[in-house]
Amino acid sequence: MAASGWLYYCTYTDDVNISLQQLRQTVFDRREFTLPGDVIDGTDAATLAKSAPPTSDLQKLLKISQELDQALKGLGFDTADSEQQTRDVGRLLEQVDKKGFVFAAREALESSSTPPATIDELIAQCAEAGTHSILDIQQISPTPQSGAATALSDDQLQTLFGTIQPTRDMIQSAEQSGKLHTHCERWRAVFLTVYEAGQPVEYVFVGVSGD
């Protein structure tokens, strides 16, 4: 699945980080994010079959994992979690041999798709795939960095809107033209304040995330 571009408006407060965290909780509560199983459900069997790795490669991965578990266990490491993951891979391969990759992949995701109770659980469950939402952005940062939102500068605002106090209409126009997302790299976001009659009324967060 490709990365997703997104945009959210939220309540203005004196502390933008508070507004961000309130927004993230709202998005989580509304279930406005993508789980790995959602991608499988929305993909046809033919496409999934084409993306399947060769069974021989999976067998090699399983053997390496088994050998690594044994080696680490011999050195005294706690390998309980890794051994469980190795067994899961083994069961997946058994299903691939019996029923094919598409069925096995869907069955594995269904069995592991326990609804997350918290945002942290969701982030861990999605791992490198991300949530394709503002939930992938965890903090405010003065400089661009992964997992953070950075304020657009006055110069950037002037270039985009001809003012440092843009209205929602101006922002919607910039969104429709695609200009806003040109300021976003994957796994990062930008934010700006929305004004009405010269007064701040909202924040808007714009970003790109997910694999």
mmCIF file with all atom_site columns, C-alpha atoms in Angstrom, residues 1-205:
data_model
loop_
_atom_site.group_PDB
_atom_site.id
_atom_site.type_symbol
_atom_site.label_atom_id
_atom_site.label_alt_id
_atom_site.label_comp_id
_atom_site.label_asym_id
_atom_site.label_entity_id
_atom_site.label_seq_id
_atom_site.pdbx_PDB_ins_code
_atom_site.Cartn_x
_atom_site.Cartn_y
_atom_site.Cartn_z
_atom_site.occupancy
_atom_site.B_iso_or_equiv
_atom_site.pdbx_formal_charge
_atom_site.auth_seq_id
_atom_site.auth_comp_id
_atom_site.auth_asym_id
_atom_site.auth_atom_id
_atom_site.pdbx_PDB_model_num
ATOM 1   C CA . MET A 1 1   ? 0.000   0.000   0.000  1.00 0.00 ? 1   MET A CA 1
ATOM 2   C CA . ALA A 1 2   ? 1.313   3.454   -0.829 1.00 0.00 ? 2   ALA A CA 1
ATOM 3   C CA . ALA A 1 3   ? 1.662   6.247   1.695  1.00 0.00 ? 3   ALA A CA 1
ATOM 4   C CA . SER A 1 4   ? -1.434  8.320   2.483  1.00 0.00 ? 4   SER A CA 1
ATOM 5   C CA . GLY A 1 5   ? -1.720  12.082  2.529  1.00 0.00 ? 5   GLY A CA 1
ATOM 6   C CA . TRP A 1 6   ? -4.098  13.510  5.117  1.00 0.00 ? 6   TRP A CA 1
ATOM 7   C CA . LEU A 1 7   ? -5.347  16.788  6.612  1.00 0.00 ? 7   LEU A CA 1
ATOM 8   C CA . TYR A 1 8   ? -7.101  17.483  9.914  1.00 0.00 ? 8   TYR A CA 1
ATOM 9   C CA . TYR A 1 9   ? -8.599  20.563  11.540 1.00 0.00 ? 9   TYR A CA 1
ATOM 10  C CA . CYS A 1 10  ? -8.732  20.766  15.321 1.00 0.00 ? 10  CYS A CA 1
ATOM 11  C CA . THR A 1 11  ? -9.563  23.146  18.137 1.00 0.00 ? 11  THR A CA 1
ATOM 12  C CA . TYR A 1 12  ? -7.180  26.045  18.746 1.00 0.00 ? 12  TYR A CA 1
ATOM 13  C CA . THR A 1 13  ? -5.553  26.232  22.190 1.00 0.00 ? 13  THR A CA 1
ATOM 14  C CA . ASP A 1 14  ? -2.618  28.211  23.535 1.00 0.00 ? 14  ASP A CA 1
ATOM 15  C CA . ASP A 1 15  ? -0.579  24.983  23.503 1.00 0.00 ? 15  ASP A CA 1
ATOM 16  C CA . VAL A 1 16  ? -0.453  23.362  20.064 1.00 0.00 ? 16  VAL A CA 1
ATOM 17  C CA . ASN A 1 17  ? 0.816   20.090  21.527 1.00 0.00 ? 17  ASN A CA 1
ATOM 18  C CA . ILE A 1 18  ? -2.324  19.803  23.659 1.00 0.00 ? 18  ILE A CA 1
ATOM 19  C CA . SER A 1 19  ? -4.410  20.346  20.530 1.00 0.00 ? 19  SER A CA 1
ATOM 20  C CA . LEU A 1 20  ? -2.400  17.685  18.693 1.00 0.00 ? 20  LEU A CA 1
ATOM 21  C CA . GLN A 1 21  ? -2.862  15.086  21.420 1.00 0.00 ? 21  GLN A CA 1
ATOM 22  C CA . GLN A 1 22  ? -6.595  15.835  21.671 1.00 0.00 ? 22  GLN A CA 1
ATOM 23  C CA . LEU A 1 23  ? -6.872  15.420  17.905 1.00 0.00 ? 23  LEU A CA 1
ATOM 24  C CA . ARG A 1 24  ? -5.009  12.102  17.983 1.00 0.00 ? 24  ARG A CA 1
ATOM 25  C CA . GLN A 1 25  ? -7.317  10.762  20.678 1.00 0.00 ? 25  GLN A CA 1
ATOM 26  C CA . THR A 1 26  ? -10.379 11.837  18.689 1.00 0.00 ? 26  THR A CA 1
ATOM 27  C CA . VAL A 1 27  ? -9.085  10.109  15.543 1.00 0.00 ? 27  VAL A CA 1
ATOM 28  C CA . PHE A 1 28  ? -8.345  6.956   17.546 1.00 0.00 ? 28  PHE A CA 1
ATOM 29  C CA . ASP A 1 29  ? -11.771 6.947   19.212 1.00 0.00 ? 29  ASP A CA 1
ATOM 30  C CA . ARG A 1 30  ? -13.468 7.341   15.821 1.00 0.00 ? 30  ARG A CA 1
ATOM 31  C CA . ARG A 1 31  ? -11.385 4.489   14.373 1.00 0.00 ? 31  ARG A CA 1
ATOM 32  C CA . GLU A 1 32  ? -10.128 6.735   11.550 1.00 0.00 ? 32  GLU A CA 1
ATOM 33  C CA . PHE A 1 33  ? -6.939  4.789   10.867 1.00 0.00 ? 33  PHE A CA 1
ATOM 34  C CA . THR A 1 34  ? -5.761  1.802   8.840  1.00 0.00 ? 34  THR A CA 1
ATOM 35  C CA . LEU A 1 35  ? -4.797  -1.551  10.331 1.00 0.00 ? 35  LEU A CA 1
ATOM 36  C CA . PRO A 1 36  ? -2.659  -4.062  8.383  1.00 0.00 ? 36  PRO A CA 1
ATOM 37  C CA . GLY A 1 37  ? -5.714  -6.311  7.992  1.00 0.00 ? 37  GLY A CA 1
ATOM 38  C CA . ASP A 1 38  ? -7.651  -3.468  6.378  1.00 0.00 ? 38  ASP A CA 1
ATOM 39  C CA . VAL A 1 39  ? -5.168  -3.452  3.508  1.00 0.00 ? 39  VAL A CA 1
ATOM 40  C CA . ILE A 1 40  ? -5.599  -7.199  2.969  1.00 0.00 ? 40  ILE A CA 1
ATOM 41  C CA . ASP A 1 41  ? -9.390  -6.899  3.050  1.00 0.00 ? 41  ASP A CA 1
ATOM 42  C CA . GLY A 1 42  ? -9.331  -4.219  0.392  1.00 0.00 ? 42  GLY A CA 1
ATOM 43  C CA . THR A 1 43  ? -6.998  -6.082  -1.971 1.00 0.00 ? 43  THR A CA 1
ATOM 44  C CA . ASP A 1 44  ? -8.187  -8.666  -4.471 1.00 0.00 ? 44  ASP A CA 1
ATOM 45  C CA . ALA A 1 45  ? -6.812  -12.195 -4.395 1.00 0.00 ? 45  ALA A CA 1
ATOM 46  C CA . ALA A 1 46  ? -4.977  -11.888 -7.727 1.00 0.00 ? 46  ALA A CA 1
ATOM 47  C CA . THR A 1 47  ? -3.008  -8.856  -6.528 1.00 0.00 ? 47  THR A CA 1
ATOM 48  C CA . LEU A 1 48  ? -2.164  -10.547 -3.228 1.00 0.00 ? 48  LEU A CA 1
ATOM 49  C CA . ALA A 1 49  ? -0.996  -13.671 -5.061 1.00 0.00 ? 49  ALA A CA 1
ATOM 50  C CA . LYS A 1 50  ? 1.346   -11.602 -7.245 1.00 0.00 ? 50  LYS A CA 1
ATOM 51  C CA . SER A 1 51  ? 2.890   -9.984  -4.167 1.00 0.00 ? 51  SER A CA 1
ATOM 52  C CA . ALA A 1 52  ? 3.515   -13.300 -2.429 1.00 0.00 ? 52  ALA A CA 1
ATOM 53  C CA . PRO A 1 53  ? 7.195   -14.118 -1.819 1.00 0.00 ? 53  PRO A CA 1
ATOM 54  C CA . PRO A 1 54  ? 8.445   -17.515 -3.040 1.00 0.00 ? 54  PRO A CA 1
ATOM 55  C CA . THR A 1 55  ? 7.731   -20.275 -0.521 1.00 0.00 ? 55  THR A CA 1
ATOM 56  C CA . SER A 1 56  ? 11.396  -21.288 -0.717 1.00 0.00 ? 56  SER A CA 1
ATOM 57  C CA . ASP A 1 57  ? 12.386  -17.839 0.581  1.00 0.00 ? 57  ASP A CA 1
ATOM 58  C CA . LEU A 1 58  ? 9.975   -18.174 3.492  1.00 0.00 ? 58  LEU A CA 1
ATOM 59  C CA . GLN A 1 59  ? 11.396  -21.618 4.278  1.00 0.00 ? 59  GLN A CA 1
ATOM 60  C CA . LYS A 1 60  ? 14.911  -20.161 4.340  1.00 0.00 ? 60  LYS A CA 1
ATOM 61  C CA . LEU A 1 61  ? 13.715  -17.386 6.660  1.00 0.00 ? 61  LEU A CA 1
ATOM 62  C CA . LEU A 1 62  ? 12.171  -19.945 9.000  1.00 0.00 ? 62  LEU A CA 1
ATOM 63  C CA . LYS A 1 63  ? 15.369  -22.003 9.119  1.00 0.00 ? 63  LYS A CA 1
ATOM 64  C CA . ILE A 1 64  ? 17.495  -18.927 9.851  1.00 0.00 ? 64  ILE A CA 1
ATOM 65  C CA . SER A 1 65  ? 15.075  -17.878 12.588 1.00 0.00 ? 65  SER A CA 1
ATOM 66  C CA . GLN A 1 66  ? 15.197  -21.329 14.182 1.00 0.00 ? 66  GLN A CA 1
ATOM 67  C CA . GLU A 1 67  ? 18.995  -21.402 14.124 1.00 0.00 ? 67  GLU A CA 1
ATOM 68  C CA . LEU A 1 68  ? 19.186  -17.889 15.555 1.00 0.00 ? 68  LEU A CA 1
ATOM 69  C CA . ASP A 1 69  ? 16.835  -18.823 18.394 1.00 0.00 ? 69  ASP A CA 1
ATOM 70  C CA . GLN A 1 70  ? 18.982  -21.832 19.267 1.00 0.00 ? 70  GLN A CA 1
ATOM 71  C CA . ALA A 1 71  ? 22.206  -19.827 19.168 1.00 0.00 ? 71  ALA A CA 1
ATOM 72  C CA . LEU A 1 72  ? 20.868  -17.024 21.377 1.00 0.00 ? 72  LEU A CA 1
ATOM 73  C CA . LYS A 1 73  ? 19.297  -19.486 23.795 1.00 0.00 ? 73  LYS A CA 1
ATOM 74  C CA . GLY A 1 74  ? 22.652  -21.250 24.067 1.00 0.00 ? 74  GLY A CA 1
ATOM 75  C CA . LEU A 1 75  ? 24.230  -17.932 25.046 1.00 0.00 ? 75  LEU A CA 1
ATOM 76  C CA . GLY A 1 76  ? 21.725  -17.446 27.828 1.00 0.00 ? 76  GLY A CA 1
ATOM 77  C CA . PHE A 1 77  ? 19.377  -14.949 26.202 1.00 0.00 ? 77  PHE A CA 1
ATOM 78  C CA . ASP A 1 78  ? 15.637  -14.987 26.854 1.00 0.00 ? 78  ASP A CA 1
ATOM 79  C CA . THR A 1 79  ? 14.254  -16.204 23.523 1.00 0.00 ? 79  THR A CA 1
ATOM 80  C CA . ALA A 1 80  ? 10.651  -16.850 24.517 1.00 0.00 ? 80  ALA A CA 1
ATOM 81  C CA . ASP A 1 81  ? 9.238   -14.074 22.324 1.00 0.00 ? 81  ASP A CA 1
ATOM 82  C CA . SER A 1 82  ? 11.423  -14.829 19.312 1.00 0.00 ? 82  SER A CA 1
ATOM 83  C CA . GLU A 1 83  ? 10.679  -18.545 19.551 1.00 0.00 ? 83  GLU A CA 1
ATOM 84  C CA . GLN A 1 84  ? 6.953   -17.773 19.547 1.00 0.00 ? 84  GLN A CA 1
ATOM 85  C CA . GLN A 1 85  ? 7.412   -15.652 16.422 1.00 0.00 ? 85  GLN A CA 1
ATOM 86  C CA . THR A 1 86  ? 9.339   -18.490 14.801 1.00 0.00 ? 86  THR A CA 1
ATOM 87  C CA . ARG A 1 87  ? 6.502   -20.914 15.570 1.00 0.00 ? 87  ARG A CA 1
ATOM 88  C CA . ASP A 1 88  ? 4.031   -18.418 14.087 1.00 0.00 ? 88  ASP A CA 1
ATOM 89  C CA . VAL A 1 89  ? 6.067   -18.331 10.872 1.00 0.00 ? 89  VAL A CA 1
ATOM 90  C CA . GLY A 1 90  ? 6.106   -22.127 10.824 1.00 0.00 ? 90  GLY A CA 1
ATOM 91  C CA . ARG A 1 91  ? 2.321   -22.293 11.158 1.00 0.00 ? 91  ARG A CA 1
ATOM 92  C CA . LEU A 1 92  ? 1.939   -19.699 8.422  1.00 0.00 ? 92  LEU A CA 1
ATOM 93  C CA . LEU A 1 93  ? 4.069   -21.799 6.084  1.00 0.00 ? 93  LEU A CA 1
ATOM 94  C CA . GLU A 1 94  ? 1.978   -24.882 6.846  1.00 0.00 ? 94  GLU A CA 1
ATOM 95  C CA . GLN A 1 95  ? -1.137  -22.969 5.825  1.00 0.00 ? 95  GLN A CA 1
ATOM 96  C CA . VAL A 1 96  ? 0.591   -21.649 2.700  1.00 0.00 ? 96  VAL A CA 1
ATOM 97  C CA . ASP A 1 97  ? 1.411   -25.227 1.664  1.00 0.00 ? 97  ASP A CA 1
ATOM 98  C CA . LYS A 1 98  ? -2.137  -26.428 2.345  1.00 0.00 ? 98  LYS A CA 1
ATOM 99  C CA . LYS A 1 99  ? -4.300  -23.543 1.182  1.00 0.00 ? 99  LYS A CA 1
ATOM 100 C CA . GLY A 1 100 ? -2.098  -21.033 -0.618 1.00 0.00 ? 100 GLY A CA 1
ATOM 101 C CA . PHE A 1 101 ? -0.578  -17.668 0.316  1.00 0.00 ? 101 PHE A CA 1
ATOM 102 C CA . VAL A 1 102 ? -3.739  -15.547 0.008  1.00 0.00 ? 102 VAL A CA 1
ATOM 103 C CA . PHE A 1 103 ? -5.798  -17.676 2.403  1.00 0.00 ? 103 PHE A CA 1
ATOM 104 C CA . ALA A 1 104 ? -2.909  -18.034 4.844  1.00 0.00 ? 104 ALA A CA 1
ATOM 105 C CA . ALA A 1 105 ? -2.183  -14.300 4.897  1.00 0.00 ? 105 ALA A CA 1
ATOM 106 C CA . ARG A 1 106 ? -5.801  -13.386 5.520  1.00 0.00 ? 106 ARG A CA 1
ATOM 107 C CA . GLU A 1 107 ? -6.212  -16.028 8.210  1.00 0.00 ? 107 GLU A CA 1
ATOM 108 C CA . ALA A 1 108 ? -3.026  -14.923 9.988  1.00 0.00 ? 108 ALA A CA 1
ATOM 109 C CA . LEU A 1 109 ? -4.087  -11.277 10.029 1.00 0.00 ? 109 LEU A CA 1
ATOM 110 C CA . GLU A 1 110 ? -7.583  -12.126 11.249 1.00 0.00 ? 110 GLU A CA 1
ATOM 111 C CA . SER A 1 111 ? -6.231  -14.200 14.122 1.00 0.00 ? 111 SER A CA 1
ATOM 112 C CA . SER A 1 112 ? -3.805  -11.448 15.191 1.00 0.00 ? 112 SER A CA 1
ATOM 113 C CA . SER A 1 113 ? -6.085  -8.463  14.651 1.00 0.00 ? 113 SER A CA 1
ATOM 114 C CA . THR A 1 114 ? -7.090  -7.852  18.270 1.00 0.00 ? 114 THR A CA 1
ATOM 115 C CA . PRO A 1 115 ? -8.550  -4.326  18.389 1.00 0.00 ? 115 PRO A CA 1
ATOM 116 C CA . PRO A 1 116 ? -5.996  -2.050  20.053 1.00 0.00 ? 116 PRO A CA 1
ATOM 117 C CA . ALA A 1 117 ? -7.134  -0.527  23.348 1.00 0.00 ? 117 ALA A CA 1
ATOM 118 C CA . THR A 1 118 ? -4.744  2.428   23.236 1.00 0.00 ? 118 THR A CA 1
ATOM 119 C CA . ILE A 1 119 ? -2.888  4.536   20.686 1.00 0.00 ? 119 ILE A CA 1
ATOM 120 C CA . ASP A 1 120 ? 0.417   2.987   21.794 1.00 0.00 ? 120 ASP A CA 1
ATOM 121 C CA . GLU A 1 121 ? -0.969  -0.512  21.162 1.00 0.00 ? 121 GLU A CA 1
ATOM 122 C CA . LEU A 1 122 ? -2.151  0.600   17.724 1.00 0.00 ? 122 LEU A CA 1
ATOM 123 C CA . ILE A 1 123 ? 1.270   2.019   16.824 1.00 0.00 ? 123 ILE A CA 1
ATOM 124 C CA . ALA A 1 124 ? 2.943   -1.227  17.904 1.00 0.00 ? 124 ALA A CA 1
ATOM 125 C CA . GLN A 1 125 ? 0.421   -3.335  15.977 1.00 0.00 ? 125 GLN A CA 1
ATOM 126 C CA . CYS A 1 126 ? 0.857   -1.353  12.759 1.00 0.00 ? 126 CYS A CA 1
ATOM 127 C CA . ALA A 1 127 ? 4.661   -1.219  13.127 1.00 0.00 ? 127 ALA A CA 1
ATOM 128 C CA . GLU A 1 128 ? 6.426   -0.113  9.922  1.00 0.00 ? 128 GLU A CA 1
ATOM 129 C CA . ALA A 1 129 ? 3.133   -0.012  7.987  1.00 0.00 ? 129 ALA A CA 1
ATOM 130 C CA . GLY A 1 130 ? 1.909   2.947   10.026 1.00 0.00 ? 130 GLY A CA 1
ATOM 131 C CA . THR A 1 131 ? -1.692  3.999   10.602 1.00 0.00 ? 131 THR A CA 1
ATOM 132 C CA . HIS A 1 132 ? -1.986  6.265   7.540  1.00 0.00 ? 132 HIS A CA 1
ATOM 133 C CA . SER A 1 133 ? -3.264  9.019   9.837  1.00 0.00 ? 133 SER A CA 1
ATOM 134 C CA . ILE A 1 134 ? -2.287  11.783  12.277 1.00 0.00 ? 134 ILE A CA 1
ATOM 135 C CA . LEU A 1 135 ? -1.672  9.003   14.809 1.00 0.00 ? 135 LEU A CA 1
ATOM 136 C CA . ASP A 1 136 ? 1.710   8.488   13.142 1.00 0.00 ? 136 ASP A CA 1
ATOM 137 C CA . ILE A 1 137 ? 2.659   11.986  14.341 1.00 0.00 ? 137 ILE A CA 1
ATOM 138 C CA . GLN A 1 138 ? 3.465   11.920  18.035 1.00 0.00 ? 138 GLN A CA 1
ATOM 139 C CA . GLN A 1 139 ? 4.843   15.338  18.857 1.00 0.00 ? 139 GLN A CA 1
ATOM 140 C CA . ILE A 1 140 ? 5.538   18.932  17.893 1.00 0.00 ? 140 ILE A CA 1
ATOM 141 C CA . SER A 1 141 ? 9.086   19.772  16.828 1.00 0.00 ? 141 SER A CA 1
ATOM 142 C CA . PRO A 1 142 ? 10.774  23.088  15.979 1.00 0.00 ? 142 PRO A CA 1
ATOM 143 C CA . THR A 1 143 ? 12.622  21.327  13.148 1.00 0.00 ? 143 THR A CA 1
ATOM 144 C CA . PRO A 1 144 ? 11.394  18.649  10.693 1.00 0.00 ? 144 PRO A CA 1
ATOM 145 C CA . GLN A 1 145 ? 11.807  15.088  11.933 1.00 0.00 ? 145 GLN A CA 1
ATOM 146 C CA . SER A 1 146 ? 10.110  11.726  11.602 1.00 0.00 ? 146 SER A CA 1
ATOM 147 C CA . GLY A 1 147 ? 6.955   11.361  13.680 1.00 0.00 ? 147 GLY A CA 1
ATOM 148 C CA . ALA A 1 148 ? 6.679   15.087  14.378 1.00 0.00 ? 148 ALA A CA 1
ATOM 149 C CA . ALA A 1 149 ? 4.772   18.138  13.163 1.00 0.00 ? 149 ALA A CA 1
ATOM 150 C CA . THR A 1 150 ? 6.540   21.412  12.416 1.00 0.00 ? 150 THR A CA 1
ATOM 151 C CA . ALA A 1 151 ? 4.990   24.861  12.016 1.00 0.00 ? 151 ALA A CA 1
ATOM 152 C CA . LEU A 1 152 ? 5.089   26.455  8.566  1.00 0.00 ? 152 LEU A CA 1
ATOM 153 C CA . SER A 1 153 ? 7.268   29.570  8.644  1.00 0.00 ? 153 SER A CA 1
ATOM 154 C CA . ASP A 1 154 ? 5.963   33.075  7.985  1.00 0.00 ? 154 ASP A CA 1
ATOM 155 C CA . ASP A 1 155 ? 7.773   33.036  4.637  1.00 0.00 ? 155 ASP A CA 1
ATOM 156 C CA . GLN A 1 156 ? 6.067   29.765  3.684  1.00 0.00 ? 156 GLN A CA 1
ATOM 157 C CA . LEU A 1 157 ? 2.693   31.152  4.735  1.00 0.00 ? 157 LEU A CA 1
ATOM 158 C CA . GLN A 1 158 ? 3.242   34.301  2.672  1.00 0.00 ? 158 GLN A CA 1
ATOM 159 C CA . THR A 1 159 ? 4.181   32.226  -0.361 1.00 0.00 ? 159 THR A CA 1
ATOM 160 C CA . LEU A 1 160 ? 1.163   29.941  0.003  1.00 0.00 ? 160 LEU A CA 1
ATOM 161 C CA . PHE A 1 161 ? -1.512  32.444  1.008  1.00 0.00 ? 161 PHE A CA 1
ATOM 162 C CA . GLY A 1 162 ? -0.159  35.961  0.644  1.00 0.00 ? 162 GLY A CA 1
ATOM 163 C CA . THR A 1 163 ? -0.703  36.426  4.398  1.00 0.00 ? 163 THR A CA 1
ATOM 164 C CA . ILE A 1 164 ? 0.477   34.939  7.692  1.00 0.00 ? 164 ILE A CA 1
ATOM 165 C CA . GLN A 1 165 ? -3.149  34.698  8.875  1.00 0.00 ? 165 GLN A CA 1
ATOM 166 C CA . PRO A 1 166 ? -4.834  32.355  6.370  1.00 0.00 ? 166 PRO A CA 1
ATOM 167 C CA . THR A 1 167 ? -8.533  31.565  6.548  1.00 0.00 ? 167 THR A CA 1
ATOM 168 C CA . ARG A 1 168 ? -10.064 28.132  6.139  1.00 0.00 ? 168 ARG A CA 1
ATOM 169 C CA . ASP A 1 169 ? -11.156 29.019  2.589  1.00 0.00 ? 169 ASP A CA 1
ATOM 170 C CA . MET A 1 170 ? -7.547  29.836  1.698  1.00 0.00 ? 170 MET A CA 1
ATOM 171 C CA . ILE A 1 171 ? -6.331  26.580  3.225  1.00 0.00 ? 171 ILE A CA 1
ATOM 172 C CA . GLN A 1 172 ? -8.969  24.508  1.438  1.00 0.00 ? 172 GLN A CA 1
ATOM 173 C CA . SER A 1 173 ? -7.973  26.106  -1.858 1.00 0.00 ? 173 SER A CA 1
ATOM 174 C CA . ALA A 1 174 ? -4.298  25.280  -1.223 1.00 0.00 ? 174 ALA A CA 1
ATOM 175 C CA . GLU A 1 175 ? -5.255  21.717  -0.311 1.00 0.00 ? 175 GLU A CA 1
ATOM 176 C CA . GLN A 1 176 ? -7.270  21.219  -3.488 1.00 0.00 ? 176 GLN A CA 1
ATOM 177 C CA . SER A 1 177 ? -4.391  22.495  -5.602 1.00 0.00 ? 177 SER A CA 1
ATOM 178 C CA . GLY A 1 178 ? -1.984  20.093  -3.898 1.00 0.00 ? 178 GLY A CA 1
ATOM 179 C CA . LYS A 1 179 ? 0.274   22.896  -2.671 1.00 0.00 ? 179 LYS A CA 1
ATOM 180 C CA . LEU A 1 180 ? -0.022  22.068  1.015  1.00 0.00 ? 180 LEU A CA 1
ATOM 181 C CA . HIS A 1 181 ? 1.244   18.503  0.748  1.00 0.00 ? 181 HIS A CA 1
ATOM 182 C CA . THR A 1 182 ? 4.345   19.611  -1.155 1.00 0.00 ? 182 THR A CA 1
ATOM 183 C CA . HIS A 1 183 ? 5.676   20.731  2.235  1.00 0.00 ? 183 HIS A CA 1
ATOM 184 C CA . CYS A 1 184 ? 5.335   17.228  3.711  1.00 0.00 ? 184 CYS A CA 1
ATOM 185 C CA . GLU A 1 185 ? 7.789   14.353  3.594  1.00 0.00 ? 185 GLU A CA 1
ATOM 186 C CA . ARG A 1 186 ? 6.650   10.851  4.505  1.00 0.00 ? 186 ARG A CA 1
ATOM 187 C CA . TRP A 1 187 ? 6.252   10.292  8.258  1.00 0.00 ? 187 TRP A CA 1
ATOM 188 C CA . ARG A 1 188 ? 6.269   14.043  8.871  1.00 0.00 ? 188 ARG A CA 1
ATOM 189 C CA . ALA A 1 189 ? 3.641   16.774  9.162  1.00 0.00 ? 189 ALA A CA 1
ATOM 190 C CA . VAL A 1 190 ? 3.307   20.529  9.088  1.00 0.00 ? 190 VAL A CA 1
ATOM 191 C CA . PHE A 1 191 ? 0.761   22.649  10.898 1.00 0.00 ? 191 PHE A CA 1
ATOM 192 C CA . LEU A 1 192 ? -0.551  26.197  10.779 1.00 0.00 ? 192 LEU A CA 1
ATOM 193 C CA . THR A 1 193 ? -3.116  28.348  12.538 1.00 0.00 ? 193 THR A CA 1
ATOM 194 C CA . VAL A 1 194 ? -6.452  29.075  10.888 1.00 0.00 ? 194 VAL A CA 1
ATOM 195 C CA . TYR A 1 195 ? -7.793  32.617  11.324 1.00 0.00 ? 195 TYR A CA 1
ATOM 196 C CA . GLU A 1 196 ? -11.230 34.158  11.168 1.00 0.00 ? 196 GLU A CA 1
ATOM 197 C CA . ALA A 1 197 ? -11.636 37.958  11.314 1.00 0.00 ? 197 ALA A CA 1
ATOM 198 C CA . GLY A 1 198 ? -8.014  38.185  12.418 1.00 0.00 ? 198 GLY A CA 1
ATOM 199 C CA . GLN A 1 199 ? -8.471  35.777  15.347 1.00 0.00 ? 199 GLN A CA 1
ATOM 200 C CA . PRO A 1 200 ? -6.996  32.272  15.659 1.00 0.00 ? 200 PRO A CA 1
ATOM 201 C CA . VAL A 1 201 ? -9.797  29.688  15.637 1.00 0.00 ? 201 VAL A CA 1
ATOM 202 C CA . GLU A 1 202 ? -8.265  26.346  14.612 1.00 0.00 ? 202 GLU A CA 1
ATOM 203 C CA . TYR A 1 203 ? -5.099  24.466  13.813 1.00 0.00 ? 203 TYR A CA 1
ATOM 204 C CA . VAL A 1 204 ? -4.715  22.415  10.670 1.00 0.00 ? 204 VAL A CA 1
ATOM 205 C CA . PHE A 1 205 ? -2.281  19.495  10.449 1.00 0.00 ? 205 PHE A CA 1
#
